[in-house]
Tab-separated table of C-alpha atoms in Angstrom:
chain	number	residue	atom	x	y	z
A	1	MET	CA	276.541	-43.077	17.409
A	2	ALA	CA	273.855	-45.368	18.760
A	3	ALA	CA	272.986	-42.759	21.365
A	4	VAL	CA	272.435	-40.155	18.650
A	5	THR	CA	270.212	-42.524	16.684
A	6	LYS	CA	268.096	-43.297	19.738
A	7	ARG	CA	267.515	-39.594	20.289
A	8	PHE	CA	265.885	-39.352	16.901
A	9	ARG	CA	263.311	-42.073	17.543
A	10	GLY	CA	259.921	-40.450	17.334
A	11	VAL	CA	261.359	-37.056	16.389
A	12	VAL	CA	259.846	-35.368	13.360
A	13	PRO	CA	260.785	-31.716	13.015
A	14	PHE	CA	258.409	-28.804	12.903
A	15	VAL	CA	259.770	-27.654	9.559
A	16	LEU	CA	258.211	-30.650	7.968
A	17	ALA	CA	255.449	-33.034	8.849
A	18	LEU	CA	256.578	-36.321	7.349
A	19	ALA	CA	254.722	-36.508	4.080
A	20	LEU	CA	254.775	-39.979	2.553
A	21	VAL	CA	252.758	-39.783	-0.616
A	22	THR	CA	251.563	-43.372	-0.758
A	23	GLY	CA	249.044	-43.758	2.047
A	24	GLY	CA	249.513	-46.915	4.061
A	25	CYS	CA	253.219	-47.176	3.221
A	26	SER	CA	254.300	-45.498	6.433
A	27	ASN	CA	255.116	-47.505	9.519
A	28	SER	CA	254.742	-44.407	11.697
A	29	LYS	CA	252.763	-44.862	14.885
A	30	GLU	CA	249.954	-42.519	15.782
A	31	GLY	CA	249.863	-41.418	19.385
A	32	LEU	CA	246.569	-39.704	20.151
A	33	GLN	CA	246.489	-37.680	23.312
A	34	ARG	CA	243.928	-35.567	25.113
A	35	GLY	CA	245.448	-32.449	26.510
A	36	GLY	CA	248.781	-34.228	26.541
A	37	GLN	CA	247.476	-36.870	28.955
A	38	GLY	CA	246.931	-40.523	28.108
A	39	THR	CA	245.807	-42.125	24.852
A	40	ALA	CA	242.605	-41.220	23.093
A	41	ASN	CA	240.057	-43.697	21.807
A	42	PRO	CA	239.615	-43.390	17.988
A	43	ALA	CA	235.894	-44.104	18.315
A	44	ALA	CA	235.627	-41.275	20.818
A	45	GLY	CA	237.379	-39.009	18.345
A	46	GLN	CA	234.768	-39.804	15.717
A	47	ALA	CA	231.999	-38.980	18.161
A	48	GLU	CA	233.641	-35.683	18.982
A	49	ALA	CA	233.860	-34.784	15.296
A	50	ALA	CA	230.171	-35.558	14.869
A	51	GLY	CA	229.245	-32.984	17.506
A	52	ASP	CA	228.013	-32.895	21.086
A	53	PRO	CA	224.573	-32.366	22.620
A	54	ALA	CA	223.152	-28.863	22.459
A	55	GLY	CA	224.783	-26.552	24.946
A	56	SER	CA	228.028	-28.464	25.204
A	57	PRO	CA	231.267	-26.772	24.129
A	58	VAL	CA	232.360	-27.242	20.516
A	59	ARG	CA	235.204	-29.739	20.472
A	60	VAL	CA	238.130	-28.674	18.321
A	61	ASN	CA	240.388	-31.546	17.264
A	62	VAL	CA	243.889	-30.065	16.921
A	63	ALA	CA	246.689	-32.318	15.666
A	64	ILE	CA	250.340	-31.731	16.485
A	65	ASN	CA	252.282	-32.988	13.474
A	66	GLY	CA	255.781	-33.844	14.658
A	67	SER	CA	257.735	-32.795	17.735
A	68	LEU	CA	259.151	-29.368	16.889
A	69	ASN	CA	256.325	-26.990	16.182
A	70	PRO	CA	254.548	-24.020	17.774
A	71	LEU	CA	251.483	-26.111	18.598
A	72	LEU	CA	253.602	-27.949	21.146
A	73	LEU	CA	254.497	-24.607	22.702
A	74	ALA	CA	250.838	-23.527	22.669
A	75	GLN	CA	249.867	-26.773	24.362
A	76	GLU	CA	252.559	-26.316	26.994
A	77	LYS	CA	251.407	-22.737	27.694
A	78	GLY	CA	247.671	-23.522	27.574
A	79	TRP	CA	247.002	-20.733	25.066
A	80	LEU	CA	244.459	-22.615	22.934
A	81	GLU	CA	242.471	-23.822	25.948
A	82	GLU	CA	242.244	-20.302	27.338
A	83	ALA	CA	241.232	-18.655	24.064
A	84	PHE	CA	238.769	-21.310	22.889
A	85	LYS	CA	237.042	-21.415	26.275
A	86	LYS	CA	235.962	-17.814	25.687
A	87	GLN	CA	234.250	-19.009	22.485
A	88	HIS	CA	232.539	-21.943	24.226
A	89	ALA	CA	234.923	-24.436	22.669
A	90	GLU	CA	237.428	-26.923	24.037
A	91	VAL	CA	240.585	-28.430	22.562
A	92	VAL	CA	241.068	-32.144	21.955
A	93	TRP	CA	244.773	-32.683	21.256
A	94	SER	CA	246.294	-35.442	19.172
A	95	GLN	CA	249.844	-36.047	17.999
A	96	PHE	CA	251.131	-37.692	14.849
A	97	SER	CA	254.589	-38.589	13.632
A	98	GLY	CA	253.751	-37.849	10.018
A	99	GLY	CA	251.358	-37.010	7.228
A	100	PRO	CA	249.824	-40.377	6.244
A	101	PRO	CA	248.229	-41.266	9.617
A	102	LEU	CA	247.173	-37.647	10.029
A	103	LEU	CA	245.425	-37.720	6.654
A	104	GLU	CA	243.631	-40.905	7.673
A	105	SER	CA	242.322	-39.122	10.751
A	106	VAL	CA	241.231	-36.145	8.670
A	107	VAL	CA	239.139	-38.531	6.565
A	108	SER	CA	237.614	-40.150	9.659
A	109	GLY	CA	236.779	-36.761	11.170
A	110	ARG	CA	239.245	-36.950	14.051
A	111	VAL	CA	241.367	-33.971	12.955
A	112	ASP	CA	239.926	-30.505	12.401
A	113	LEU	CA	243.062	-28.337	12.369
A	114	SER	CA	246.741	-29.026	11.718
A	115	PHE	CA	249.409	-28.619	9.040
A	116	LEU	CA	251.060	-30.818	6.397
A	117	GLY	CA	254.272	-31.011	4.401
A	118	ASP	CA	254.147	-30.626	0.629
A	119	GLY	CA	253.882	-34.311	-0.274
A	120	ALA	CA	250.992	-35.051	2.088
A	121	ALA	CA	249.140	-31.855	1.217
A	122	ILE	CA	249.436	-32.521	-2.516
A	123	THR	CA	248.424	-36.167	-2.144
A	124	GLY	CA	245.420	-35.238	-0.063
A	125	ALA	CA	244.365	-32.608	-2.584
A	126	SER	CA	244.822	-35.066	-5.450
A	127	ASN	CA	242.623	-37.611	-3.658
A	128	LYS	CA	239.985	-34.967	-2.870
A	129	LEU	CA	240.282	-35.554	0.871
A	130	PRO	CA	238.045	-33.356	3.073
A	131	PHE	CA	240.399	-30.535	3.975
A	132	GLU	CA	241.219	-27.022	2.827
A	133	VAL	CA	244.640	-25.425	2.735
A	134	ILE	CA	244.132	-22.332	4.897
A	135	GLY	CA	247.579	-20.778	4.978
A	136	LEU	CA	251.284	-21.050	4.317
A	137	LEU	CA	253.608	-21.806	7.211
A	138	SER	CA	256.907	-21.980	5.372
A	139	GLU	CA	258.151	-21.919	1.798
A	140	GLY	CA	260.661	-24.572	2.872
A	141	ARG	CA	263.656	-22.944	1.230
A	142	GLN	CA	266.077	-24.567	3.704
A	143	LEU	CA	264.010	-27.600	4.552
A	144	ASN	CA	265.945	-30.370	2.780
A	145	SER	CA	269.592	-31.195	2.221
A	146	ILE	CA	271.612	-33.938	0.552
A	147	LEU	CA	274.181	-35.253	3.011
A	148	VAL	CA	277.261	-37.340	2.304
A	149	PRO	CA	279.713	-38.697	4.896
A	150	ALA	CA	282.224	-36.111	6.060
A	151	ALA	CA	285.107	-38.126	4.563
A	152	SER	CA	283.329	-38.732	1.242
A	153	GLY	CA	284.988	-37.642	-1.980
A	154	ILE	CA	281.605	-36.689	-3.464
A	155	THR	CA	281.415	-32.925	-3.840
A	156	SER	CA	278.483	-32.351	-6.203
A	157	VAL	CA	275.051	-33.738	-7.016
A	158	GLY	CA	276.289	-34.807	-10.464
A	159	GLU	CA	278.700	-37.229	-8.798
A	160	LEU	CA	275.805	-39.182	-7.255
A	161	LYS	CA	275.294	-41.170	-10.485
A	162	GLY	CA	275.298	-44.873	-9.627
A	163	LYS	CA	275.458	-44.165	-5.895
A	164	THR	CA	273.257	-45.548	-3.114
A	165	ILE	CA	271.003	-42.885	-1.643
A	166	GLY	CA	268.713	-43.174	1.344
A	167	VAL	CA	265.446	-41.236	1.186
A	168	ALA	CA	261.926	-41.549	2.540
A	169	LYS	CA	260.170	-42.193	-0.764
A	170	GLY	CA	257.295	-39.882	-1.578
A	171	THR	CA	258.279	-37.301	1.013
A	172	THR	CA	259.388	-33.735	0.517
A	173	SER	CA	262.953	-35.061	0.635
A	174	HIS	CA	262.253	-37.409	-2.283
A	175	VAL	CA	260.851	-34.536	-4.326
A	176	TYR	CA	263.902	-32.456	-3.405
A	177	LEU	CA	266.205	-35.226	-4.623
A	178	VAL	CA	264.389	-35.584	-7.945
A	179	LYS	CA	264.539	-31.823	-8.544
A	180	SER	CA	268.221	-31.711	-7.557
A	181	LEU	CA	269.103	-34.593	-9.870
A	182	GLN	CA	267.240	-33.023	-12.767
A	183	ALA	CA	269.117	-29.757	-12.246
A	184	SER	CA	272.359	-31.740	-12.599
A	185	GLY	CA	271.257	-33.589	-15.720
A	186	LEU	CA	270.341	-36.824	-13.942
A	187	GLN	CA	267.162	-38.813	-13.344
A	188	GLN	CA	266.303	-40.854	-10.288
A	189	GLU	CA	266.905	-43.972	-12.412
A	190	ASP	CA	270.580	-42.927	-12.490
A	191	VAL	CA	270.935	-43.600	-8.752
A	192	LYS	CA	270.091	-46.473	-6.448
A	193	LEU	CA	267.342	-45.384	-4.068
A	194	ILE	CA	266.744	-47.126	-0.762
A	195	SER	CA	263.469	-46.157	0.877
A	196	LEU	CA	264.068	-45.489	4.566
A	197	SER	CA	262.283	-43.484	7.211
A	198	TYR	CA	264.265	-40.532	8.501
A	199	GLU	CA	265.130	-42.401	11.699
A	200	ASP	CA	266.153	-45.617	9.924
A	201	ALA	CA	268.199	-43.635	7.423
A	202	GLN	CA	270.102	-42.045	10.297
A	203	ALA	CA	271.185	-45.505	11.473
A	204	ALA	CA	272.089	-46.638	7.949
A	205	PHE	CA	274.067	-43.450	7.330
A	206	GLU	CA	276.041	-43.875	10.549
A	207	ALA	CA	276.735	-47.514	9.650
A	208	GLY	CA	278.263	-46.472	6.309
A	209	LYS	CA	275.583	-48.175	4.219
A	210	LEU	CA	274.656	-45.059	2.250
A	211	ASP	CA	276.697	-42.945	-0.152
A	212	ALA	CA	274.251	-40.096	0.420
A	213	TRP	CA	271.156	-39.297	2.415
A	214	VAL	CA	268.421	-36.776	1.617
A	215	THR	CA	266.914	-35.482	4.833
A	216	ILE	CA	265.560	-32.593	6.886
A	217	ASP	CA	266.250	-30.843	10.162
A	218	PRO	CA	267.087	-31.612	12.903
A	219	PHE	CA	268.959	-34.469	11.192
A	220	VAL	CA	270.867	-32.083	8.914
A	221	THR	CA	272.031	-29.779	11.683
A	222	VAL	CA	272.960	-32.605	14.063
A	223	ASN	CA	275.056	-34.518	11.546
A	224	VAL	CA	276.779	-31.460	10.097
A	225	GLN	CA	277.538	-29.896	13.471
A	226	GLN	CA	278.907	-33.186	14.781
A	227	LYS	CA	281.069	-33.398	11.636
A	228	LYS	CA	279.584	-36.703	10.568
A	229	ALA	CA	278.319	-35.268	7.295
A	230	LYS	CA	278.578	-32.443	4.817
A	231	ALA	CA	275.781	-31.015	2.714
A	232	LEU	CA	276.184	-30.999	-1.064
A	233	PRO	CA	275.647	-27.708	-2.900
A	234	VAL	CA	272.600	-27.948	-5.149
A	235	GLY	CA	272.950	-24.784	-7.168
A	236	LEU	CA	269.308	-23.739	-7.184
A	237	GLU	CA	266.641	-22.742	-4.694
A	238	ILE	CA	264.094	-25.498	-4.128
A	239	PHE	CA	260.836	-24.722	-2.345
A	240	ALA	CA	259.068	-27.256	-0.097
A	241	PRO	CA	256.014	-25.420	1.268
A	242	VAL	CA	254.291	-26.391	4.521
A	243	SER	CA	250.512	-25.902	4.535
A	244	MET	CA	248.086	-25.070	7.329
A	245	ILE	CA	244.908	-27.136	6.940
A	246	ALA	CA	241.330	-27.303	8.234
A	247	HIS	CA	238.746	-30.050	7.845
A	248	THR	CA	236.240	-28.841	5.248
A	249	ASP	CA	233.095	-29.453	7.327
A	250	PHE	CA	234.606	-27.925	10.450
A	251	ALA	CA	235.654	-24.818	8.525
A	252	LYS	CA	232.129	-24.389	7.158
A	253	LYS	CA	230.472	-24.807	10.567
A	254	HIS	CA	232.983	-22.873	12.673
A	255	PRO	CA	234.861	-20.333	10.559
A	256	GLU	CA	235.454	-18.138	13.615
A	257	LEU	CA	237.314	-20.983	15.334
A	258	VAL	CA	239.512	-21.539	12.279
A	259	VAL	CA	240.468	-17.860	12.358
A	260	GLU	CA	241.118	-18.074	16.105
A	261	TYR	CA	243.323	-21.137	15.587
A	262	LEU	CA	245.423	-19.253	13.056
A	263	LYS	CA	245.735	-16.264	15.397
A	264	LEU	CA	246.889	-18.540	18.217
A	265	PHE	CA	249.315	-20.364	15.951
A	266	LYS	CA	250.824	-17.025	14.978
A	267	GLN	CA	251.019	-16.068	18.648
A	268	ALA	CA	252.948	-19.253	19.417
A	269	LEU	CA	255.172	-18.785	16.384
A	270	ASP	CA	255.935	-15.177	17.295
A	271	TRP	CA	256.763	-16.249	20.838
A	272	GLN	CA	259.062	-18.970	19.506
A	273	ASN	CA	260.899	-16.528	17.248
A	274	ALA	CA	261.324	-14.041	20.108
A	275	ASN	CA	262.314	-16.673	22.695
A	276	THR	CA	264.368	-19.241	20.788
A	277	GLU	CA	266.411	-20.296	23.806
A	278	GLU	CA	263.369	-21.048	25.969
A	279	ALA	CA	261.598	-22.667	23.015
A	280	ALA	CA	264.653	-24.865	22.413
A	281	GLN	CA	264.585	-25.909	26.074
A	282	ILE	CA	260.926	-26.938	25.793
A	283	TYR	CA	261.560	-28.869	22.599
A	284	SER	CA	264.625	-30.493	24.135
A	285	LYS	CA	262.475	-31.805	26.962
A	286	HIS	CA	260.222	-33.529	24.441
A	287	THR	CA	262.860	-34.746	21.957
A	288	LYS	CA	265.941	-35.310	24.163
A	289	LEU	CA	268.036	-33.426	21.585
A	290	PRO	CA	270.545	-30.801	22.776
A	291	PRO	CA	268.998	-27.318	23.183
A	292	ASP	CA	271.838	-25.623	21.288
A	293	ILE	CA	271.193	-27.754	18.203
A	294	LEU	CA	267.450	-27.137	18.419
A	295	LYS	CA	268.086	-23.397	18.710
A	296	THR	CA	270.081	-23.561	15.469
A	297	VAL	CA	267.247	-25.490	13.805
A	298	LEU	CA	264.720	-22.853	14.870
A	299	GLU	CA	266.904	-20.037	13.572
A	300	ARG	CA	267.308	-21.822	10.220
A	301	SER	CA	263.624	-22.482	9.680
A	302	ALA	CA	262.608	-18.890	8.802
A	303	THR	CA	258.976	-19.751	9.511
A	304	ARG	CA	256.091	-17.312	9.371
A	305	LEU	CA	252.353	-17.557	8.838
A	306	SER	CA	250.971	-15.992	5.657
A	307	ALA	CA	248.617	-16.460	2.762
A	308	TYR	CA	249.932	-18.632	-0.056
A	309	THR	CA	252.466	-16.772	-2.181
A	310	PRO	CA	252.619	-17.120	-5.975
A	311	GLU	CA	256.077	-18.687	-5.573
A	312	ALA	CA	254.778	-21.290	-3.124
A	313	LEU	CA	251.800	-22.113	-5.347
A	314	GLN	CA	254.124	-22.542	-8.316
A	315	ALA	CA	256.397	-24.778	-6.248
A	316	GLN	CA	253.486	-26.954	-5.110
A	317	GLN	CA	252.234	-27.360	-8.656
A	318	ALA	CA	255.710	-28.282	-9.883
A	319	THR	CA	255.953	-30.864	-7.121
A	320	ALA	CA	252.530	-32.262	-8.014
A	321	ASP	CA	253.631	-32.648	-11.629
A	322	ILE	CA	256.813	-34.456	-10.538
A	323	LEU	CA	254.859	-36.808	-8.264
A	324	LEU	CA	252.451	-37.588	-11.087
A	325	GLU	CA	255.296	-38.166	-13.523
A	326	ASN	CA	256.928	-40.581	-11.080
A	327	ARG	CA	253.617	-42.361	-10.412
A	328	PHE	CA	253.258	-41.305	-6.785
A	329	LEU	CA	249.980	-39.643	-7.700
A	330	LYS	CA	247.271	-41.516	-9.545
A	331	LYS	CA	245.686	-38.436	-11.082
A	332	PRO	CA	246.700	-34.835	-11.759
A	333	VAL	CA	245.806	-32.041	-9.364
A	334	THR	CA	245.610	-28.261	-9.574
A	335	PHE	CA	246.896	-27.392	-6.129
A	336	LYS	CA	245.584	-23.818	-5.992
A	337	GLU	CA	242.030	-25.205	-6.103
A	338	ALA	CA	242.614	-26.641	-2.612
A	339	VAL	CA	243.696	-23.271	-1.181
A	340	ASN	CA	241.329	-20.976	0.732
A	341	ASP	CA	243.178	-17.913	2.021
A	342	THR	CA	240.142	-16.150	3.505
A	343	PHE	CA	240.768	-17.441	7.032
A	344	VAL	CA	244.409	-16.439	7.221
A	345	GLN	CA	243.659	-13.051	5.725
A	346	GLN	CA	241.201	-12.409	8.559
A	347	ALA	CA	243.611	-13.769	11.162
A	348	LEU	CA	246.435	-11.497	10.059
A	349	LYS	CA	244.400	-8.268	9.981
């Protein structure tokens, strides 16, 4: 069991960038990298965002959010470097384990292009942070699950009343739990919540300290396939959209590069969907998880790049209202006001 837990250290799946709502509450470490080599200097990142002398290539700060996403494939293949070079631009890569540190770097001008899970995107929009939502990556229909130990007698969400549940508070998983409880006639006050990161919750779950655990892939697939857990039926479809984002100033100055980024992201995503076995091998190299499990995760994700759908907008607004009601947001937000679909519409022509 310990070996499985160690594999998860530093692993945040593509299907969701960890999205803690309360900035500063995450203990995630930010590992900035240039072209996948070494560690970047934050001060240098700020200088890059400010611009270079006339004639120098435009520096595009692209953030990989998590360890299982097409940007990692694009970086491995060198697709962004090749395409941006033709537009007199160069890529400055960075990597984050989750939404909160990424949002901090958006504010400081060290991230121009990336993507966020629903909690982080909604929080950033509520706080008027300098980014635009430029596309929809996934509606997140199969993003979250409520797991209980394989030998548990709990068979429904309604039976969680009074039980101890591990969840990363403020994340998409937390929102999923609240919605699931409400659908079963419960409130989060009816259960005992323990706030744990996904990795720490894995250890607590294996140690038998949790009656249930709300989590995401690859944790769901690993634990279910290894018969350590079973997923509870929820009885309704819960959306957890993942948003493509661009720094507001960068998008205004370089709209053509935002469109190119979306085209390249789609290229990487299409390649992933057509080559799941090879993609799983690449991800396995970075995460140390078995390729067969990662292949299952990729097949479950049902990811595609598109403009925001009415269903996804409705889901984001419902989530925003829930976060406000539970005091994770300080002020209300109309999520659709943060969405600008013009870039993705051009990219998908």
